[in-house]
Short mmCIF file of C-alpha atoms and ligand atoms in Angstrom, two decimals:
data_model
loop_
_atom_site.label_atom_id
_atom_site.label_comp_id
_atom_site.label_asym_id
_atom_site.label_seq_id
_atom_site.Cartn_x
_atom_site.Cartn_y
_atom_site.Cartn_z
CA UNK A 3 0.00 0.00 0.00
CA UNK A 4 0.99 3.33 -1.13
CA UNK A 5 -1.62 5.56 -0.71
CA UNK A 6 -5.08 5.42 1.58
CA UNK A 7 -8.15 7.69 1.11
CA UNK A 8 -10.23 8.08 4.49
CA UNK A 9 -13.26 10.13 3.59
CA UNK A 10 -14.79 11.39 6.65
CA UNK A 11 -18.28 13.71 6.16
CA UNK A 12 -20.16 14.75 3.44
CA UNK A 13 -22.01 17.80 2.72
CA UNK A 14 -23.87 17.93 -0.35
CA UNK A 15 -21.21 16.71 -3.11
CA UNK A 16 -18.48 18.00 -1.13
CA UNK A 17 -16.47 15.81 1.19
CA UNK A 18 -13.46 16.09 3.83
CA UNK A 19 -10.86 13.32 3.78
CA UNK A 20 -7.84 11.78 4.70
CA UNK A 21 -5.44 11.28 2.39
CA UNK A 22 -2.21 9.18 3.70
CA UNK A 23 1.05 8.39 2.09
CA UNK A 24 3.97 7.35 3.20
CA UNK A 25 5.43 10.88 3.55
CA UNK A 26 2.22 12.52 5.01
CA UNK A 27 -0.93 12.60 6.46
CA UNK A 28 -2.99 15.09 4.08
CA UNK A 29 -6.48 16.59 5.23
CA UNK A 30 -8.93 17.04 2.07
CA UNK A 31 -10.10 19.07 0.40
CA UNK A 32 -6.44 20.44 -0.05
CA UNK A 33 -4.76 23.31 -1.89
CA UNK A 34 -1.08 22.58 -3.20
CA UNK A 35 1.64 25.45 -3.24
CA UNK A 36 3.48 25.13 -6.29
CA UNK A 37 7.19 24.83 -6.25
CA UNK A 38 7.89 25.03 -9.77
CA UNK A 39 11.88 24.13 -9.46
CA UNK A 40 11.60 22.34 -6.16
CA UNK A 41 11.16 26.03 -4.43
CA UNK A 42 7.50 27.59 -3.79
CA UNK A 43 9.45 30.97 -5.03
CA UNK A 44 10.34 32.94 -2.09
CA UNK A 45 9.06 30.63 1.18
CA UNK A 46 11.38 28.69 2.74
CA UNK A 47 10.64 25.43 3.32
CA UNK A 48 10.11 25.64 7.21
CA UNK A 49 7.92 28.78 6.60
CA UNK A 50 5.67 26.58 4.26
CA UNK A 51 5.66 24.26 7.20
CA UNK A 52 4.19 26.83 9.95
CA UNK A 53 1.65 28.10 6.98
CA UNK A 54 0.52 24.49 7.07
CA UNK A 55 1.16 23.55 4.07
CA UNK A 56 0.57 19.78 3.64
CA UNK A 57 1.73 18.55 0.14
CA UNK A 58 3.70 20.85 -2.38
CA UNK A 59 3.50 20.59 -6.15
CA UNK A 60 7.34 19.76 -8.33
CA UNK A 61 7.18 20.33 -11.98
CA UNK A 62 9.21 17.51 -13.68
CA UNK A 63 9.56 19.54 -16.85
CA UNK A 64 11.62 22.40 -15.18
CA UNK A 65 13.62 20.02 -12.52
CA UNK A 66 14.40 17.55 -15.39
CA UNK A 67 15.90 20.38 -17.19
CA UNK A 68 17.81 21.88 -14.24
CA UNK A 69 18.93 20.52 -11.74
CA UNK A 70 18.75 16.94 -13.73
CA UNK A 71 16.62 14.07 -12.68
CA UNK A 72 20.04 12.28 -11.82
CA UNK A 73 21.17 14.85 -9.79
CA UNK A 74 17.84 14.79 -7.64
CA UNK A 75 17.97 10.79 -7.45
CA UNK A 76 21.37 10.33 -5.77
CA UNK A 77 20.32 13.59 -3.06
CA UNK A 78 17.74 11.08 -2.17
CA UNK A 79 15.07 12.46 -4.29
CA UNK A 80 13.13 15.81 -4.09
CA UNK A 81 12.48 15.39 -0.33
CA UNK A 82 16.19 15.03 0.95
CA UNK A 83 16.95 17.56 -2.31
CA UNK A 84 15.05 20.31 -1.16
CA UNK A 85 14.62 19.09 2.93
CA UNK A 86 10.54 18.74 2.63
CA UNK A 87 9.52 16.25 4.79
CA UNK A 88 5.77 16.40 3.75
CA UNK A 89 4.09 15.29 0.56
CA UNK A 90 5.08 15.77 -2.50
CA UNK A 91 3.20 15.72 -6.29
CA UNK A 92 5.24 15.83 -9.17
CA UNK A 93 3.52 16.47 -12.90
CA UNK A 94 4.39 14.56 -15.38
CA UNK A 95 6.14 17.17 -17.65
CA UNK A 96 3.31 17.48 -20.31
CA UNK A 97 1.52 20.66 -19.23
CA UNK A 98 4.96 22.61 -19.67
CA UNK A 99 6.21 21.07 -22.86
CA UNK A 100 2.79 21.70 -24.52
CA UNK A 101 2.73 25.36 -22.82
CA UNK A 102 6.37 26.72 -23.21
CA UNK A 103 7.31 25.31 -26.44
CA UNK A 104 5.81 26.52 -29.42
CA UNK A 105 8.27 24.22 -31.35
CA UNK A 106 7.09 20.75 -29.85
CA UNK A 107 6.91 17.70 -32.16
CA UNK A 108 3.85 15.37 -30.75
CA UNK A 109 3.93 11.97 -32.20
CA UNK A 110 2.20 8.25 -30.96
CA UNK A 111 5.94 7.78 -29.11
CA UNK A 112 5.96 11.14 -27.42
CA UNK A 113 6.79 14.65 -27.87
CA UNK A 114 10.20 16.00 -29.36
CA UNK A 115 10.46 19.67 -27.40
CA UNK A 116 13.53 22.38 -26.97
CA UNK A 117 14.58 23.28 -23.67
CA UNK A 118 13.66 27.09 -22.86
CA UNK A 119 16.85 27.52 -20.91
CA UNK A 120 19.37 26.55 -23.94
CA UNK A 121 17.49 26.00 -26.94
CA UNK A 122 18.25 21.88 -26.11
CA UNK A 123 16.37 18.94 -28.41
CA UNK A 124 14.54 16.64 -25.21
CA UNK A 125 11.73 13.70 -25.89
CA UNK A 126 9.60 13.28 -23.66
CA UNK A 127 7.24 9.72 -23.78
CA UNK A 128 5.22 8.07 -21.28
CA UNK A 129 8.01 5.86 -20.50
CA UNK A 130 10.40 8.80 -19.66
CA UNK A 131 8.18 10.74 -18.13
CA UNK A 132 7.92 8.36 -15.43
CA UNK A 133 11.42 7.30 -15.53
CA UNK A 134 11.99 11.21 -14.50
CA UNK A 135 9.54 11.24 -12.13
CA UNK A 136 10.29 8.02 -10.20
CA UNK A 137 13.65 9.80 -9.80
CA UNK A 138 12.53 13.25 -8.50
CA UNK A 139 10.65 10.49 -6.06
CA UNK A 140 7.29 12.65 -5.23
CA UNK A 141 4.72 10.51 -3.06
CA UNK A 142 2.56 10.65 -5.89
CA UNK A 143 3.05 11.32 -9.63
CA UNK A 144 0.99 11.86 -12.68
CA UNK A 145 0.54 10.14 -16.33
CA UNK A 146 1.92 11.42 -19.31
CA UNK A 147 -1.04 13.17 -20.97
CA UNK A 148 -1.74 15.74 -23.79
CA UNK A 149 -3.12 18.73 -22.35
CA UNK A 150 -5.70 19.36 -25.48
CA UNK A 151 -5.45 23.24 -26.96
CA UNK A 152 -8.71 25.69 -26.53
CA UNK A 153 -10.15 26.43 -28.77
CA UNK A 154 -9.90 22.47 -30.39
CA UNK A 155 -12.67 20.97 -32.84
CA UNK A 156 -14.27 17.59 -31.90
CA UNK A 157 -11.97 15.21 -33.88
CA UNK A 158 -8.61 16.90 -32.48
CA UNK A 159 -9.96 16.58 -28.57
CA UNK A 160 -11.52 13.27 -29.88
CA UNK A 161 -7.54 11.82 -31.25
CA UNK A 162 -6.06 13.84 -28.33
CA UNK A 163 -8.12 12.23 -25.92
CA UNK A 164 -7.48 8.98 -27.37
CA UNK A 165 -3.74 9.37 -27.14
CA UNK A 166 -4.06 10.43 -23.80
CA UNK A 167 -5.74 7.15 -22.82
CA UNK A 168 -3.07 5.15 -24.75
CA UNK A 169 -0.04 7.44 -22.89
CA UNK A 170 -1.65 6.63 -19.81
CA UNK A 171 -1.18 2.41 -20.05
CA UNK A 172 2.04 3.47 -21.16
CA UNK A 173 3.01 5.25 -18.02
CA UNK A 174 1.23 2.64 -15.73
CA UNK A 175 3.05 -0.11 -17.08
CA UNK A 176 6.16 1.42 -17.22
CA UNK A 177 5.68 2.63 -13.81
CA UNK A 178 4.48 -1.10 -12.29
CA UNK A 179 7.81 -2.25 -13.74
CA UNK A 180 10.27 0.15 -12.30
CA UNK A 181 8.62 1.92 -9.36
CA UNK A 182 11.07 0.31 -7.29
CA UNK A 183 13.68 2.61 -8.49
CA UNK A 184 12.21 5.62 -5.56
CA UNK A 185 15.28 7.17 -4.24
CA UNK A 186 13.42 7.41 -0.88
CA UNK A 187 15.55 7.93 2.41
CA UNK A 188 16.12 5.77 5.52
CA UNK A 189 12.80 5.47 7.81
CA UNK A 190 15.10 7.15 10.80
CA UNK A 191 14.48 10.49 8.69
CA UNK A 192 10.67 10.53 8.92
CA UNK A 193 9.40 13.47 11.41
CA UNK A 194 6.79 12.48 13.90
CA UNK A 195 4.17 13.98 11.73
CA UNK A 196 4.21 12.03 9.02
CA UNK A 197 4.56 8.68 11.68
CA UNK A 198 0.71 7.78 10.80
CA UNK A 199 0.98 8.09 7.75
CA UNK A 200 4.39 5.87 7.13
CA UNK A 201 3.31 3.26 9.73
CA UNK A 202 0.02 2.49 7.00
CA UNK A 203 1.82 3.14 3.95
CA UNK A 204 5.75 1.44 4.81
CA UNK A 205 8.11 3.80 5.48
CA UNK A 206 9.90 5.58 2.62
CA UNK A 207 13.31 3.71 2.21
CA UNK A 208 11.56 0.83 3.73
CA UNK A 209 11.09 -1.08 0.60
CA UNK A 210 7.63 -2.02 1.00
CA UNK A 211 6.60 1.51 0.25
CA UNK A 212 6.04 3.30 -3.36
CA UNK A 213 5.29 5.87 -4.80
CA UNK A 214 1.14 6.33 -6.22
CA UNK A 215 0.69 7.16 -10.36
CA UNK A 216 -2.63 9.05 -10.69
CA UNK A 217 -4.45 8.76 -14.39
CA UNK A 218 -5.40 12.23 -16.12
CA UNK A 219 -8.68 12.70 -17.74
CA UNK A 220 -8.69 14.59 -20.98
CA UNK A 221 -11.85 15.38 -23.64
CA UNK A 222 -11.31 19.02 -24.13
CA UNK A 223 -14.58 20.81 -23.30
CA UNK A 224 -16.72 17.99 -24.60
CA UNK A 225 -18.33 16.49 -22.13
CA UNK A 226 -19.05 13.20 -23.98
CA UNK A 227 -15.40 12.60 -24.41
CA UNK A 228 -14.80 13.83 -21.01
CA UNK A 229 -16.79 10.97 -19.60
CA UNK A 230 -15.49 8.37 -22.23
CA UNK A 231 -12.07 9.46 -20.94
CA UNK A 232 -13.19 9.00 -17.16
CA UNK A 233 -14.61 5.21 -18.19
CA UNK A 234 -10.77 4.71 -20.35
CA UNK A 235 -9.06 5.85 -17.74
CA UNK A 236 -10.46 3.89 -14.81
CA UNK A 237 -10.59 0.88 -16.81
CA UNK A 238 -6.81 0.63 -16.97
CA UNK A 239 -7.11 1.58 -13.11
CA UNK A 240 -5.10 4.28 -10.67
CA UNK A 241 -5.07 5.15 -6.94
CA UNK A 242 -6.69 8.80 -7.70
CA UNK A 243 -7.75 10.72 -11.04
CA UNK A 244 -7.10 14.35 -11.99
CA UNK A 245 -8.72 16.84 -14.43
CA UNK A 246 -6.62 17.89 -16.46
CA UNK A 247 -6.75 20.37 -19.78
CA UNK A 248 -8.75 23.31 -17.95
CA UNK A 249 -7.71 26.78 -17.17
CA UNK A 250 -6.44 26.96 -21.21
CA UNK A 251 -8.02 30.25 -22.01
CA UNK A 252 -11.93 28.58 -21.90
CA UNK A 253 -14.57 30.92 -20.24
CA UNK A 254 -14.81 29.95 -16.63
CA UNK A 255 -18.44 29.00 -16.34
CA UNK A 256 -17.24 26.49 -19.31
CA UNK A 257 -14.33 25.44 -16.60
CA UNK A 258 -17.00 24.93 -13.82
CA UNK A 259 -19.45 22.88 -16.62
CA UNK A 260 -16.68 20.33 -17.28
CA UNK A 261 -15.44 19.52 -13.97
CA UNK A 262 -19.30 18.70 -12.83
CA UNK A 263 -19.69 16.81 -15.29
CA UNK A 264 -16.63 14.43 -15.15
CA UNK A 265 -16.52 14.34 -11.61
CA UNK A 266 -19.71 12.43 -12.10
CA UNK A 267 -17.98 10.14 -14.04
CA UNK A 268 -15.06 9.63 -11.60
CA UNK A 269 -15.26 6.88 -8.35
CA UNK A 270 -16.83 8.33 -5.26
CA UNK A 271 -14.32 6.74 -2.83
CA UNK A 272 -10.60 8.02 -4.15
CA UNK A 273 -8.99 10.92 -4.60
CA UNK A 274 -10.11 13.48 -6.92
CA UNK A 275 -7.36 16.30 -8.11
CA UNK A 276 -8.51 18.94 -10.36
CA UNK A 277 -5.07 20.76 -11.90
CA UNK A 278 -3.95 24.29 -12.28
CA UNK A 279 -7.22 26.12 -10.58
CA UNK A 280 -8.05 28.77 -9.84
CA UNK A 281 -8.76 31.70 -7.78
CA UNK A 282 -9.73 32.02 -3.91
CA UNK A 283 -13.80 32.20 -5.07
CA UNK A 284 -13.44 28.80 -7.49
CA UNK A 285 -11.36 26.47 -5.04
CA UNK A 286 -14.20 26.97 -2.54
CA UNK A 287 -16.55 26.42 -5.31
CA UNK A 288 -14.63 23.15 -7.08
CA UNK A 289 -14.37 22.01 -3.31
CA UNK A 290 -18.11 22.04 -3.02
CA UNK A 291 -18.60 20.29 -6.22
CA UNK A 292 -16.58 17.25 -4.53
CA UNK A 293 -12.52 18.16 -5.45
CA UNK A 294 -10.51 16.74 -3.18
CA UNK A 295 -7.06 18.11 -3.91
CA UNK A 296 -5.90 21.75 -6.04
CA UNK A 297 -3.11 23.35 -7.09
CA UNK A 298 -2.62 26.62 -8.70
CA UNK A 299 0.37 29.39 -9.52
CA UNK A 300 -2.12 31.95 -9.00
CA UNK A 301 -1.08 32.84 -4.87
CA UNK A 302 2.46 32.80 -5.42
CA UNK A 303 2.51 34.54 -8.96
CA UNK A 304 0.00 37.37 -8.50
CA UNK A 305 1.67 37.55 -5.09
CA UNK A 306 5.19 39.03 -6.93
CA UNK A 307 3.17 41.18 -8.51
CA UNK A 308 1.80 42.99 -5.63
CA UNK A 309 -1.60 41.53 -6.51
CA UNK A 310 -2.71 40.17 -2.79
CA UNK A 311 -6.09 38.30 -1.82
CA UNK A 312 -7.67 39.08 1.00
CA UNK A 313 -11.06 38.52 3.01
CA UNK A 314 -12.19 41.96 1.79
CA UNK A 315 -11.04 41.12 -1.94
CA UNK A 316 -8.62 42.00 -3.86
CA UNK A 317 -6.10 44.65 -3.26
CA UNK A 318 -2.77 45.49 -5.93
CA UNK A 319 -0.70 46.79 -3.48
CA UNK A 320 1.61 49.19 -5.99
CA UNK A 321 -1.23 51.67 -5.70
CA UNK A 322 -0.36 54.85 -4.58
CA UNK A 323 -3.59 54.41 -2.04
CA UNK A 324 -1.98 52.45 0.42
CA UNK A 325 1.22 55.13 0.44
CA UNK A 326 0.09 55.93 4.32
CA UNK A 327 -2.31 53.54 5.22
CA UNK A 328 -1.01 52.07 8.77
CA UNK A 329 -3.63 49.09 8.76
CA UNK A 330 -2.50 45.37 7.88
CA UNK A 331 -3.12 44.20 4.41
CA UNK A 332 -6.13 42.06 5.62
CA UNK A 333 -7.45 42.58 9.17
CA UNK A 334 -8.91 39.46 9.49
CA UNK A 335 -5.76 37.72 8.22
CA UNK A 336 -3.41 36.13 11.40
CA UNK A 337 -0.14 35.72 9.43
CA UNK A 338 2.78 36.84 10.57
CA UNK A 339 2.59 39.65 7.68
CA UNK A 340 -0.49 40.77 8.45
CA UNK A 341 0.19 40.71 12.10
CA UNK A 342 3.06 42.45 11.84
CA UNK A 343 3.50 45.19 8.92
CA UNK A 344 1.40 48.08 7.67
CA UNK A 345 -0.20 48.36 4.19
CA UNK A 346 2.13 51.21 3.66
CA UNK A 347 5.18 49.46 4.55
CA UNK A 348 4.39 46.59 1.94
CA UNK A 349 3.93 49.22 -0.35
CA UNK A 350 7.26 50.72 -0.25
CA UNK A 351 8.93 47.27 -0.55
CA UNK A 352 7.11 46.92 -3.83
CA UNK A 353 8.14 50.30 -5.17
CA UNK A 354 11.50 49.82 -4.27
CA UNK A 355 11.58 46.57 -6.21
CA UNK A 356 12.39 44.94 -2.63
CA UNK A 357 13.25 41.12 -2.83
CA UNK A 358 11.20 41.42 0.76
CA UNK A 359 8.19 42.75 -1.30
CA UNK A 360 7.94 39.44 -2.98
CA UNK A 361 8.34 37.19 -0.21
CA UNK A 362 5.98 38.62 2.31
CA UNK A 363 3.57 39.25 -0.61
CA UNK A 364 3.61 35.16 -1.07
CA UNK A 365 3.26 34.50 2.64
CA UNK A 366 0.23 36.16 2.94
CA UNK A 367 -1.68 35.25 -0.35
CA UNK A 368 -0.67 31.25 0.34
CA UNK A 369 -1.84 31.67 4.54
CA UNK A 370 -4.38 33.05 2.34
CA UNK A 371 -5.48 30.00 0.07
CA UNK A 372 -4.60 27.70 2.88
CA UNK A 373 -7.07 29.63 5.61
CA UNK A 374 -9.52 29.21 2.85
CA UNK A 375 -9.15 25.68 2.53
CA UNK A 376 -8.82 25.19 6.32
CA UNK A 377 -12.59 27.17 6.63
CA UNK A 378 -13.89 24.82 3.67
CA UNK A 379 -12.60 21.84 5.67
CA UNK A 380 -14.27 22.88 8.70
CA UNK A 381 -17.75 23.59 7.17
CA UNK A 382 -18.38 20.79 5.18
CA UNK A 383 -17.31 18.56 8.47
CA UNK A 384 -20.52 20.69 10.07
CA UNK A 385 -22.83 19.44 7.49
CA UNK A 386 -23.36 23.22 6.51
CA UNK A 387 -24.21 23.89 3.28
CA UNK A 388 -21.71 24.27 0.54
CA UNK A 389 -22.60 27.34 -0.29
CA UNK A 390 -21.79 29.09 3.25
CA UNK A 391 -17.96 28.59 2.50
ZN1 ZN B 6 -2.04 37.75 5.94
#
């Protein structure tokens, strides 16, 4: 065993869970800092920690192109690499290749790409993908997919979807045939808080302890392929299934109208991960419509540009406004930013170009996005209704 999913109460279609692996105990639903090169940019690691941050997302593409898969492996994967001893997702690779390279070659064996760093030839295939990510060594990883273009017609997300399904045996059996390759550490260096969760799953370096591969269902913004893609997918079989191929440019009530629809299609007891969403308002709303797990770039990257979210809304804090305002950024906000410094003062940081500008800025909108989740959490465990978030 790998992975267990606990849910615990229900309120409508949303749920609160447990999700346990052998680095972590996660509580669902759950929002995932990303930490594109193996850093959520600006937060230290220990930082992330007293935010409560529970599971952090790796991109493969990026770390396989700097610092190197191999290099990762022998520091005893991204955990010992980057001292994170909580959960870990990886991506498989495919969302970056498809987004930063206009140049890409897709073909049935994978997809020909050039680094953006050096101008570099890579391939990337089903089989490599998880050859990378079985080195990087997240608790769980994700299928090689095609993230489908928007606008696409019906037979290009039809033979995209289809390609998808076929990546996805690919990675699964390439996976079930090397997933013994996790660089995973010595049990001695698991912290107490993660005990539960290793003494269910084996603990990492343990041997009887893997890593979990979660399937990726495509389909454009067709729902009929959407749900064919759900019925493909689970069919060849994974621990937990994502949404993937939203947040492309499509309007958001589109967005909202595909996940309802395929999370119909996707099994009530495991893990449900809808990818690269969204802002403060959607997260509460794709918790209520049953998402178990989220990540987005949106907290940390509107955070370094002085875009902040707070309880009041939004608030760009480069506007001359704020030039004396003594109050905190969000008053009903307990981080240590907004317990500690003045609108005005975060203001000046972010005219002076301060490196300080950017890091507080991402403190508070991730306490931000985790609060939120935490609040979610707690109401649907009260039985309240989903729309009092
Ligand atoms: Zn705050």
């Amino acid at each position: 065993m790998s992975l267990t999913f606990e849910i615990n109460s229900r309120s409508g279609k949303a749920r609160t869970g447990r999700l346990l692996t052998p680095y972590a105990v996660i509580e669902t639903p759950v929002f995932m800092p990303v930490g594109t090169v193996g850093s959520v940019k600006g937060v230290p690691q220990d930082t992330l920690e007293e935010l409560g941050a529970q599971i952090i997302l790796g991109n493969t593409y990026h770390l396989y192109l700097r610092p190197g898969v191999d290099t990762v492996r022998k520091l005893g994967g991204l955990h010992g690499f980057m001292a994170w001893r909580r959960a870990i997702l990886t991506d498989s690779g495919g969302f970056q290749v498809f987004s930063l390279n206009e140049l890409r070659k897709v073909s049935e064996e994978g997809v020909t790409f050039r680094s953006h760093l050096d101008g570099s030839s890579h391939f990337f295939s089903p089989e490599s993908a998880m050859e990378a990510q079985i080195g990087l060594g997240a608790d769980i990883i994700m299928a090689f997919d095609e993230c489908t273009e928007y606008p696409a017609d019906q037979a290009r997300m039809r033979a995209s979807m289809e390609m998808t399904a076929r990546w996805a045996a690919r990675s699964k059996k390439y996976f079930e045939g090397h997933k013994e390759g996790v660089p995973w550490r010595a049990a001695s260096e698991i912290p107490t808080l993660a005990a539960e969760g290793a003494a269910r799953m084996g603990h990492p370096g343990s041997g009887d302890s893997t890593q979990s591969l979660f399937g990726i269902v495509q389909g454009g913004m067709d729902r009929a392929l959407r749900k064919e893609s759900a019925e493909r997918t689970i069919e060849i079989g994974f621990p937990g299934y994502a949404i993937g191929g939203l947040s492309v440019g499509e309007p958001r009530e589109l967005t909202r109208e595909i996940v309802e629809s395929t999370l119909e299609h996707l099994p009530a007891d495991q893990p449900r991960y809808l990818m690269g969403v969204g802002t403060p308002e959607e997260i509460v709303e794709y918790a209520s419509l049953g998402v178990d797990m989220m990540d987005c770039v949106l907290p940390t990257r509107a955070a370094r540009h002085g875009l902040l979210f707070t309880s009041e809304g939004k608030v760009s804090i480069k506007q001359a406004r704020y030039a004396q305002d003594a109050g905190p950024l969000d008053p009903n906000c307990g981080c240590r930013v907004c317990k500690r410094y003045s609108r005005a003062y975060l203001r000046h940081l972010y005219a002076s170009n301060e490196v300080l500008a950017q890091v507080l800025n991402t403190i508070h909108n991730l306490s931000f996005y985790l609060d939120t989740m935490r609040r979610v959490r707690h109401s649907i465990s009260l039985g309240e209704e989903s729309r009092s978030f």
